[in-house]
Short mmCIF file of C-alpha atoms in Angstrom, two decimals:
data_model
loop_
_atom_site.label_atom_id
_atom_site.label_comp_id
_atom_site.label_asym_id
_atom_site.label_seq_id
_atom_site.Cartn_x
_atom_site.Cartn_y
_atom_site.Cartn_z
CA MET A 1 16.57 -7.19 -34.97
CA ALA A 2 15.79 -3.85 -35.74
CA THR A 3 14.22 -1.17 -33.45
CA LEU A 4 11.98 -2.80 -30.55
CA THR A 5 8.96 -0.93 -30.44
CA LEU A 6 7.36 -0.38 -27.13
CA THR A 7 4.82 -2.77 -28.09
CA GLU A 8 7.11 -5.13 -28.77
CA LEU A 9 8.96 -4.75 -25.26
CA ASN A 10 5.76 -5.41 -24.26
CA THR A 11 4.99 -8.02 -25.50
CA LEU A 12 8.45 -9.43 -24.65
CA PHE A 13 8.85 -8.90 -21.01
CA GLN A 14 5.29 -9.91 -20.21
CA GLY A 15 5.76 -13.64 -22.24
CA VAL A 16 9.23 -13.83 -20.15
CA SER A 17 7.03 -13.08 -16.78
CA VAL A 18 4.43 -15.80 -17.04
CA THR A 19 7.13 -18.15 -17.53
CA MET A 20 8.89 -17.41 -14.59
CA THR A 21 6.14 -16.67 -11.98
CA GLY A 22 4.04 -19.24 -12.85
CA LEU A 23 0.72 -17.30 -13.00
CA ASN A 24 -1.68 -16.61 -15.62
CA GLY A 25 -0.65 -14.63 -18.48
CA LYS A 26 -4.10 -12.66 -17.28
CA LYS A 27 -2.52 -11.95 -13.97
CA VAL A 28 0.97 -10.02 -15.50
CA ARG A 29 -0.57 -7.24 -16.52
CA LEU A 30 0.82 -3.88 -18.54
CA ALA A 31 0.95 -0.82 -16.28
CA TYR A 32 -0.98 1.76 -17.36
CA GLN A 33 -3.47 0.73 -20.09
CA ALA A 34 -5.72 3.69 -20.67
CA GLN A 35 -8.02 1.95 -18.42
CA GLN A 36 -8.04 -0.59 -16.46
CA PRO A 37 -9.34 -2.10 -13.18
CA ALA A 38 -6.93 -2.92 -10.77
CA GLN A 39 -6.84 -6.32 -9.25
CA GLU A 40 -8.29 -7.18 -5.85
CA HIS A 41 -6.33 -7.58 -2.16
CA ASP A 42 -5.59 -11.54 -2.90
CA GLU A 43 -4.93 -11.16 -5.92
CA ASN A 44 -1.22 -12.26 -6.73
CA VAL A 45 -0.75 -9.88 -10.30
CA VAL A 46 2.26 -8.54 -11.52
CA TYR A 47 2.36 -5.07 -13.40
CA ILE A 48 5.47 -5.13 -16.07
CA TYR A 49 6.50 -0.94 -16.61
CA VAL A 50 9.31 -0.56 -19.48
CA SER A 51 11.35 2.61 -20.03
CA GLU A 52 14.02 3.98 -20.97
CA VAL A 53 17.10 5.24 -18.92
CA ASP A 54 19.98 7.01 -19.91
CA ASP A 55 23.89 5.13 -19.42
CA ASP A 56 26.72 6.14 -20.87
CA TYR A 57 27.16 3.07 -23.00
CA ASN A 58 23.80 3.91 -24.27
CA LYS A 59 25.49 7.58 -26.30
CA LEU A 60 27.86 5.01 -28.57
CA ARG A 61 26.83 4.95 -32.27
CA ASP A 62 28.38 2.45 -35.08
CA LEU A 63 27.92 4.09 -38.27
CA VAL A 64 27.97 1.08 -41.71
CA TYR A 65 28.45 1.98 -45.24
CA PHE A 66 27.67 -0.50 -47.48
CA ASN A 67 26.99 -0.79 -51.64
CA SER A 68 23.70 -2.45 -52.80
CA ASP A 69 22.82 -0.09 -55.20
CA PRO A 70 24.61 1.69 -57.74
CA ASP A 71 22.95 4.85 -56.89
CA VAL A 72 22.81 4.72 -53.10
CA SER A 73 23.88 3.66 -50.44
CA ASP A 74 22.85 1.87 -47.60
CA LEU A 75 24.01 3.47 -43.78
CA LEU A 76 23.43 1.03 -40.66
CA THR A 77 23.33 2.01 -37.79
CA LYS A 78 24.01 -0.05 -34.96
CA TYR A 79 23.56 1.07 -30.47
CA THR A 80 22.74 0.31 -27.93
CA ARG A 81 19.74 1.14 -25.46
CA VAL A 82 19.07 0.93 -21.99
CA MET A 83 16.12 -0.64 -20.48
CA GLU A 84 15.10 -0.64 -16.90
CA VAL A 85 11.41 -3.07 -15.91
CA GLN A 86 9.73 -2.49 -13.09
CA TRP A 87 8.21 -5.62 -12.13
CA SER A 88 4.97 -4.74 -9.41
CA CYS A 89 3.93 -7.41 -7.56
CA TYR A 90 0.72 -7.22 -5.62
CA GLY A 91 -0.64 -9.80 -3.27
CA PRO A 92 -0.16 -12.81 -0.44
CA SER A 93 3.16 -13.72 -2.54
CA ALA A 94 4.21 -9.86 -3.93
CA PHE A 95 7.51 -10.81 -1.71
CA ASP A 96 8.23 -14.04 -3.59
CA LEU A 97 7.45 -13.62 -7.18
CA ALA A 98 9.44 -10.73 -7.28
CA ASN A 99 12.11 -12.15 -5.43
CA THR A 100 11.83 -15.15 -8.37
CA ILE A 101 11.84 -12.66 -11.15
CA ARG A 102 15.23 -11.41 -9.80
CA ARG A 103 16.47 -14.51 -10.03
CA SER A 104 14.89 -16.14 -12.98
CA ILE A 105 15.88 -13.14 -15.32
CA LEU A 106 19.15 -15.10 -14.86
CA SER A 107 18.89 -18.19 -15.53
CA GLU A 108 19.41 -19.94 -18.99
CA SER A 109 15.99 -20.39 -20.40
CA ILE A 110 15.28 -16.63 -19.53
CA ARG A 111 18.34 -14.95 -21.22
CA SER A 112 18.22 -17.07 -24.42
CA VAL A 113 14.74 -15.85 -25.41
CA LEU A 114 15.66 -12.33 -24.83
CA ALA A 115 18.86 -12.91 -26.42
CA THR A 116 16.82 -13.83 -29.52
CA ALA A 117 14.83 -10.11 -28.93
CA GLN A 118 18.56 -9.08 -28.97
CA VAL A 119 17.75 -8.07 -25.45
CA TYR A 120 20.71 -8.86 -22.18
CA PRO A 121 19.89 -8.48 -18.91
CA LEU A 122 22.89 -6.85 -16.47
CA THR A 123 23.30 -9.04 -13.99
CA TRP A 124 24.21 -5.24 -11.13
CA ILE A 125 20.06 -6.30 -10.01
CA ALA A 126 19.41 -4.61 -6.89
CA ALA A 127 17.15 -6.24 -3.98
CA PRO A 128 13.11 -6.10 -3.98
CA THR A 129 11.69 -2.97 -2.60
CA ARG A 130 8.43 -4.67 -0.16
CA VAL A 131 6.07 -1.17 -0.31
CA PRO A 132 2.92 -2.14 1.17
CA TYR A 133 1.10 0.75 1.24
CA GLN A 134 -2.94 1.32 2.85
CA PHE A 135 -5.98 1.49 0.80
CA ASN A 136 -9.30 1.65 1.93
CA ASN A 137 -8.02 0.62 5.29
CA ARG A 138 -6.00 -2.12 4.66
CA TRP A 139 -2.68 -2.46 4.13
CA TRP A 140 -2.32 -4.00 0.45
CA GLU A 141 1.39 -6.05 0.01
CA ARG A 142 3.21 -4.46 -2.61
CA THR A 143 7.34 -5.53 -3.82
CA ASP A 144 9.52 -4.05 -6.71
CA VAL A 145 12.40 -4.96 -8.50
CA ARG A 146 14.10 -2.97 -11.25
CA VAL A 147 15.96 -4.76 -13.67
CA ARG A 148 18.10 -2.98 -16.47
CA PHE A 149 18.66 -4.17 -20.28
CA ASN A 150 21.20 -3.91 -22.38
CA VAL A 151 18.63 -3.72 -25.85
CA ASN A 152 20.76 -3.86 -29.34
CA THR A 153 19.48 -1.33 -32.01
CA THR A 154 19.60 -1.37 -35.86
CA TYR A 155 18.18 0.68 -38.48
CA ASN A 156 19.30 0.97 -41.99
CA GLU A 157 18.65 3.92 -44.52
CA GLU A 158 19.58 4.90 -47.54
CA VAL A 159 22.01 7.74 -48.50
CA PRO A 160 22.32 8.71 -51.76
CA TYR A 161 25.43 8.79 -53.49
CA ILE A 162 26.65 12.08 -54.94
CA GLU A 163 26.88 10.75 -58.62
CA SER A 164 28.49 13.64 -60.49
CA ALA A 165 30.33 16.81 -59.90
CA GLU A 166 30.84 19.78 -62.55
CA VAL A 167 34.41 21.06 -62.16
CA LEU A 168 36.14 24.61 -63.65
CA ILE A 169 38.78 25.74 -63.33
CA ASP A 170 39.56 29.75 -63.73
CA THR A 171 43.02 30.36 -65.26
CA VAL A 172 42.59 34.00 -64.64
CA GLU A 173 46.10 35.15 -63.54
CA ILE A 174 47.80 34.04 -60.52
CA SER A 175 44.21 33.74 -58.69
CA GLN A 176 42.71 29.79 -59.59
CA ASN A 177 39.04 29.49 -58.46
CA VAL A 178 37.48 25.39 -57.86
CA ILE A 179 33.51 25.17 -58.25
CA ILE A 180 32.34 22.26 -57.85
CA GLU A 181 28.65 21.51 -57.95
CA GLU A 182 26.29 18.51 -56.74
CA MET B 1 -38.84 7.68 3.92
CA ILE B 2 -39.31 10.32 1.40
CA ASN B 3 -39.03 8.45 -2.01
CA VAL B 4 -37.79 11.62 -4.54
CA ALA B 5 -37.59 8.73 -7.77
CA GLU B 6 -40.62 10.63 -9.78
CA LEU B 7 -38.53 14.08 -9.68
CA ILE B 8 -36.19 11.88 -11.66
CA THR B 9 -38.31 11.31 -14.17
CA ASP B 10 -40.40 14.71 -14.47
CA PRO B 11 -40.61 16.24 -17.55
CA ASP B 12 -40.01 19.57 -16.57
CA PHE B 13 -35.83 18.24 -15.37
CA ALA B 14 -35.73 15.32 -17.22
CA GLN B 15 -33.75 14.25 -20.10
CA THR B 16 -32.69 10.71 -22.58
CA LEU B 17 -29.01 10.30 -21.63
CA LEU B 18 -27.27 8.04 -23.60
CA VAL B 19 -25.24 5.68 -21.36
CA THR B 20 -22.13 3.59 -23.28
CA ARG B 21 -20.69 0.85 -20.78
CA THR B 22 -17.70 -0.63 -21.41
CA GLY B 23 -17.09 -4.27 -20.46
CA GLY B 24 -14.37 -6.75 -20.70
CA ASP B 25 -11.78 -9.07 -19.72
CA TYR B 26 -7.55 -9.07 -19.27
CA ASN B 27 -6.62 -11.59 -22.18
CA THR B 28 -3.47 -13.42 -21.52
CA ALA B 29 -0.91 -11.13 -22.70
CA GLY B 30 -2.25 -8.70 -19.42
CA VAL B 31 -3.83 -6.59 -21.54
CA PHE B 32 -7.54 -5.54 -20.34
CA GLU B 33 -9.68 -6.39 -24.06
CA THR B 34 -13.05 -4.33 -24.10
CA SER B 35 -16.17 -4.48 -25.94
CA GLU B 36 -19.41 -1.87 -25.50
CA GLU B 37 -22.88 -1.51 -25.72
CA THR B 38 -25.19 1.16 -24.96
CA PHE B 39 -28.49 2.35 -23.79
CA SER B 40 -30.56 4.90 -22.73
CA VAL B 41 -31.31 6.51 -19.46
CA THR B 42 -33.52 8.87 -18.13
CA GLY B 43 -32.21 11.35 -15.93
CA VAL B 44 -31.46 15.01 -13.95
CA MET B 45 -28.07 17.01 -15.34
CA THR B 46 -26.71 19.63 -13.40
CA PRO B 47 -23.08 21.22 -13.38
CA ALA B 48 -20.86 20.24 -10.96
CA ASN B 49 -17.84 22.54 -11.51
CA ALA B 50 -17.24 25.34 -14.77
CA LYS B 51 -16.10 24.44 -16.91
CA GLU B 52 -12.63 25.58 -17.27
CA GLN B 53 -9.56 26.10 -19.76
CA VAL B 54 -6.41 24.79 -18.29
CA SER B 55 -3.08 26.46 -19.90
CA THR B 56 -0.35 23.64 -20.40
CA PRO B 57 3.01 23.51 -22.36
CA ASN B 58 0.75 22.24 -25.46
CA GLY B 59 -2.01 24.25 -25.72
CA ASP B 60 -4.59 25.37 -23.47
CA MET B 61 -6.84 21.65 -22.45
CA VAL B 62 -10.78 22.29 -20.78
CA THR B 63 -11.91 20.34 -17.76
CA GLY B 64 -15.14 20.33 -15.90
CA ASP B 65 -17.65 18.04 -14.50
CA VAL B 66 -21.86 18.06 -13.87
CA ASN B 67 -23.79 15.63 -11.93
CA PHE B 68 -26.34 12.88 -12.88
CA TYR B 69 -28.86 11.83 -11.30
CA THR B 70 -30.64 8.86 -12.89
CA LEU B 71 -33.40 5.66 -10.78
CA GLN B 72 -30.68 2.93 -12.04
CA PRO B 73 -27.11 2.70 -11.25
CA LEU B 74 -24.47 3.63 -13.82
CA PHE B 75 -20.88 2.11 -13.01
CA VAL B 76 -17.23 3.12 -12.20
CA THR B 77 -14.74 1.15 -12.65
CA GLN B 78 -14.85 -2.16 -11.24
CA LEU B 79 -14.50 -5.93 -10.82
CA ASN B 80 -17.10 -8.45 -11.18
CA ALA B 81 -19.67 -6.29 -11.78
CA ASP B 82 -21.63 -7.94 -13.82
CA LEU B 83 -21.62 -11.57 -14.68
CA VAL B 84 -20.66 -11.33 -17.98
CA ASN B 85 -17.54 -9.40 -17.50
CA GLU B 86 -14.39 -9.94 -16.27
CA GLY B 87 -14.48 -5.96 -15.43
CA VAL B 88 -16.25 -2.57 -16.19
CA LEU B 89 -14.78 0.13 -16.84
CA SER B 90 -16.08 3.71 -16.25
CA ASP B 91 -19.66 4.51 -18.32
CA THR B 92 -19.41 7.39 -20.49
CA ILE B 93 -22.36 9.74 -20.52
CA ALA B 94 -23.40 11.58 -24.10
CA TRP B 95 -24.64 14.43 -23.06
CA HIS B 96 -24.40 17.95 -25.05
CA ASP B 97 -21.74 17.02 -27.29
CA GLN B 98 -19.32 15.76 -24.89
CA GLU B 99 -18.15 12.68 -23.25
CA TRP B 100 -18.20 12.12 -19.70
CA ILE B 101 -16.69 9.42 -18.02
CA LEU B 102 -18.47 9.10 -14.48
CA ILE B 103 -15.63 9.21 -11.87
CA ASN B 104 -17.41 8.64 -8.49
CA THR B 105 -21.31 7.52 -7.60
CA LYS B 106 -23.42 7.70 -4.95
CA ASP B 107 -26.12 5.30 -3.71
CA TYR B 108 -28.94 7.33 -2.76
CA SER B 109 -31.50 4.24 -3.88
CA ASP B 110 -33.31 3.86 -0.57
CA TYR B 111 -34.61 7.45 -1.14
CA GLY B 112 -35.12 5.99 -5.32
CA TYR B 113 -32.60 7.02 -6.83
CA HIS B 114 -28.27 7.61 -8.05
CA LYS B 115 -26.51 10.56 -8.44
CA SER B 116 -22.82 10.51 -10.23
CA VAL B 117 -20.37 12.72 -10.99
CA ALA B 118 -17.94 13.47 -14.39
CA ILE B 119 -15.49 14.46 -16.11
CA ARG B 120 -14.52 15.87 -19.57
CA LYS B 121 -13.35 12.41 -21.59
CA GLU B 122 -11.81 14.59 -24.26
CA GLY B 123 -8.75 17.18 -22.92
CA ALA B 124 -9.40 20.01 -25.52
#
C-alpha cells in the first residue's frame, strides 16, 4: 500500500462506518463537501471528517535502498502517518450511534477491513462528546467521537547512481590534490 | 394589497437573467451528486453591497453581493425543494460575466415578487 490519498481514506472510513452503524450509505456523509444540504431534525446522519494529526511516531523514517536496475537504485521510504477521524452524529440516535462507533471500531471484523489498507486504530479512544445545539429555536442532537489511526505509508523513488568519477592526482612537491568530478 | 409585479417586468428596469439550478441526491458513498439545469427569468437587479477587495496572504480576493427581484421564487440550498431531487443547492445567476450564488431569499409573493440576495461565486 502506497500513500493513501484523502479520497481513499474517506472511502475507507465511509465504508466501515456504514457497516458499524447499519445506516444507509446515503446517511453516512463526508463533511465539508463544496456544497451539500444538511440533515433534517429527526434524521439520523453521520458526518465523517478525516485529518492528519501530529504525533511522535510520525517523525520516524525508515529508508531502504535496493537495486533493481543497473543505472538507478530504488529508495523505499516507510513511515507512519497518524490520522484522526471525527464522526459527528446527528439526529435522535446520535448518542447511541457514537457509542456504537467507539465500540465497533476495535472489533475484529472492522479492524481486519482497515488492516487491508494498513490502517490501524489506536485503542485509547476518548468518550464521545454530546453537544446538542440550538438552530431555528429547537435543540438538535449531536454527539461526536474521535479515533486516531496509524496509517502505514510508503513511497518509492528512483535515486541515480554516480556512474563514473574522474580522479586526477597532482604530484607537485609535497602537496597532493585529489579532484573527484562526477 | 398592492401588487407590484408589473415593476419586475417593466422593460425600463427588467433584464433577462440566466439561472442555474443544481439538484441532486446523496449517493451510497455519502457524496452529494448533482445535475444542473439552466433557465432564464426576467427580473430586476440592484447592487446590495460594494464590490470589495480583501487582501489575503494568498492574494487579493473580491467579494460583493447583489439583489435580484423576480416573479418566481429562486432557491437557497434546501431538502425536498422539488419532486425530482432529494435536495437542491443554492441557485446561481449569471450577470455581468460573473456567477452569483444565492445566500438568502425573501418571499414577497403576496405583493407579486420575490427578492433574493446573491454573493460572488468566485473569489477573485
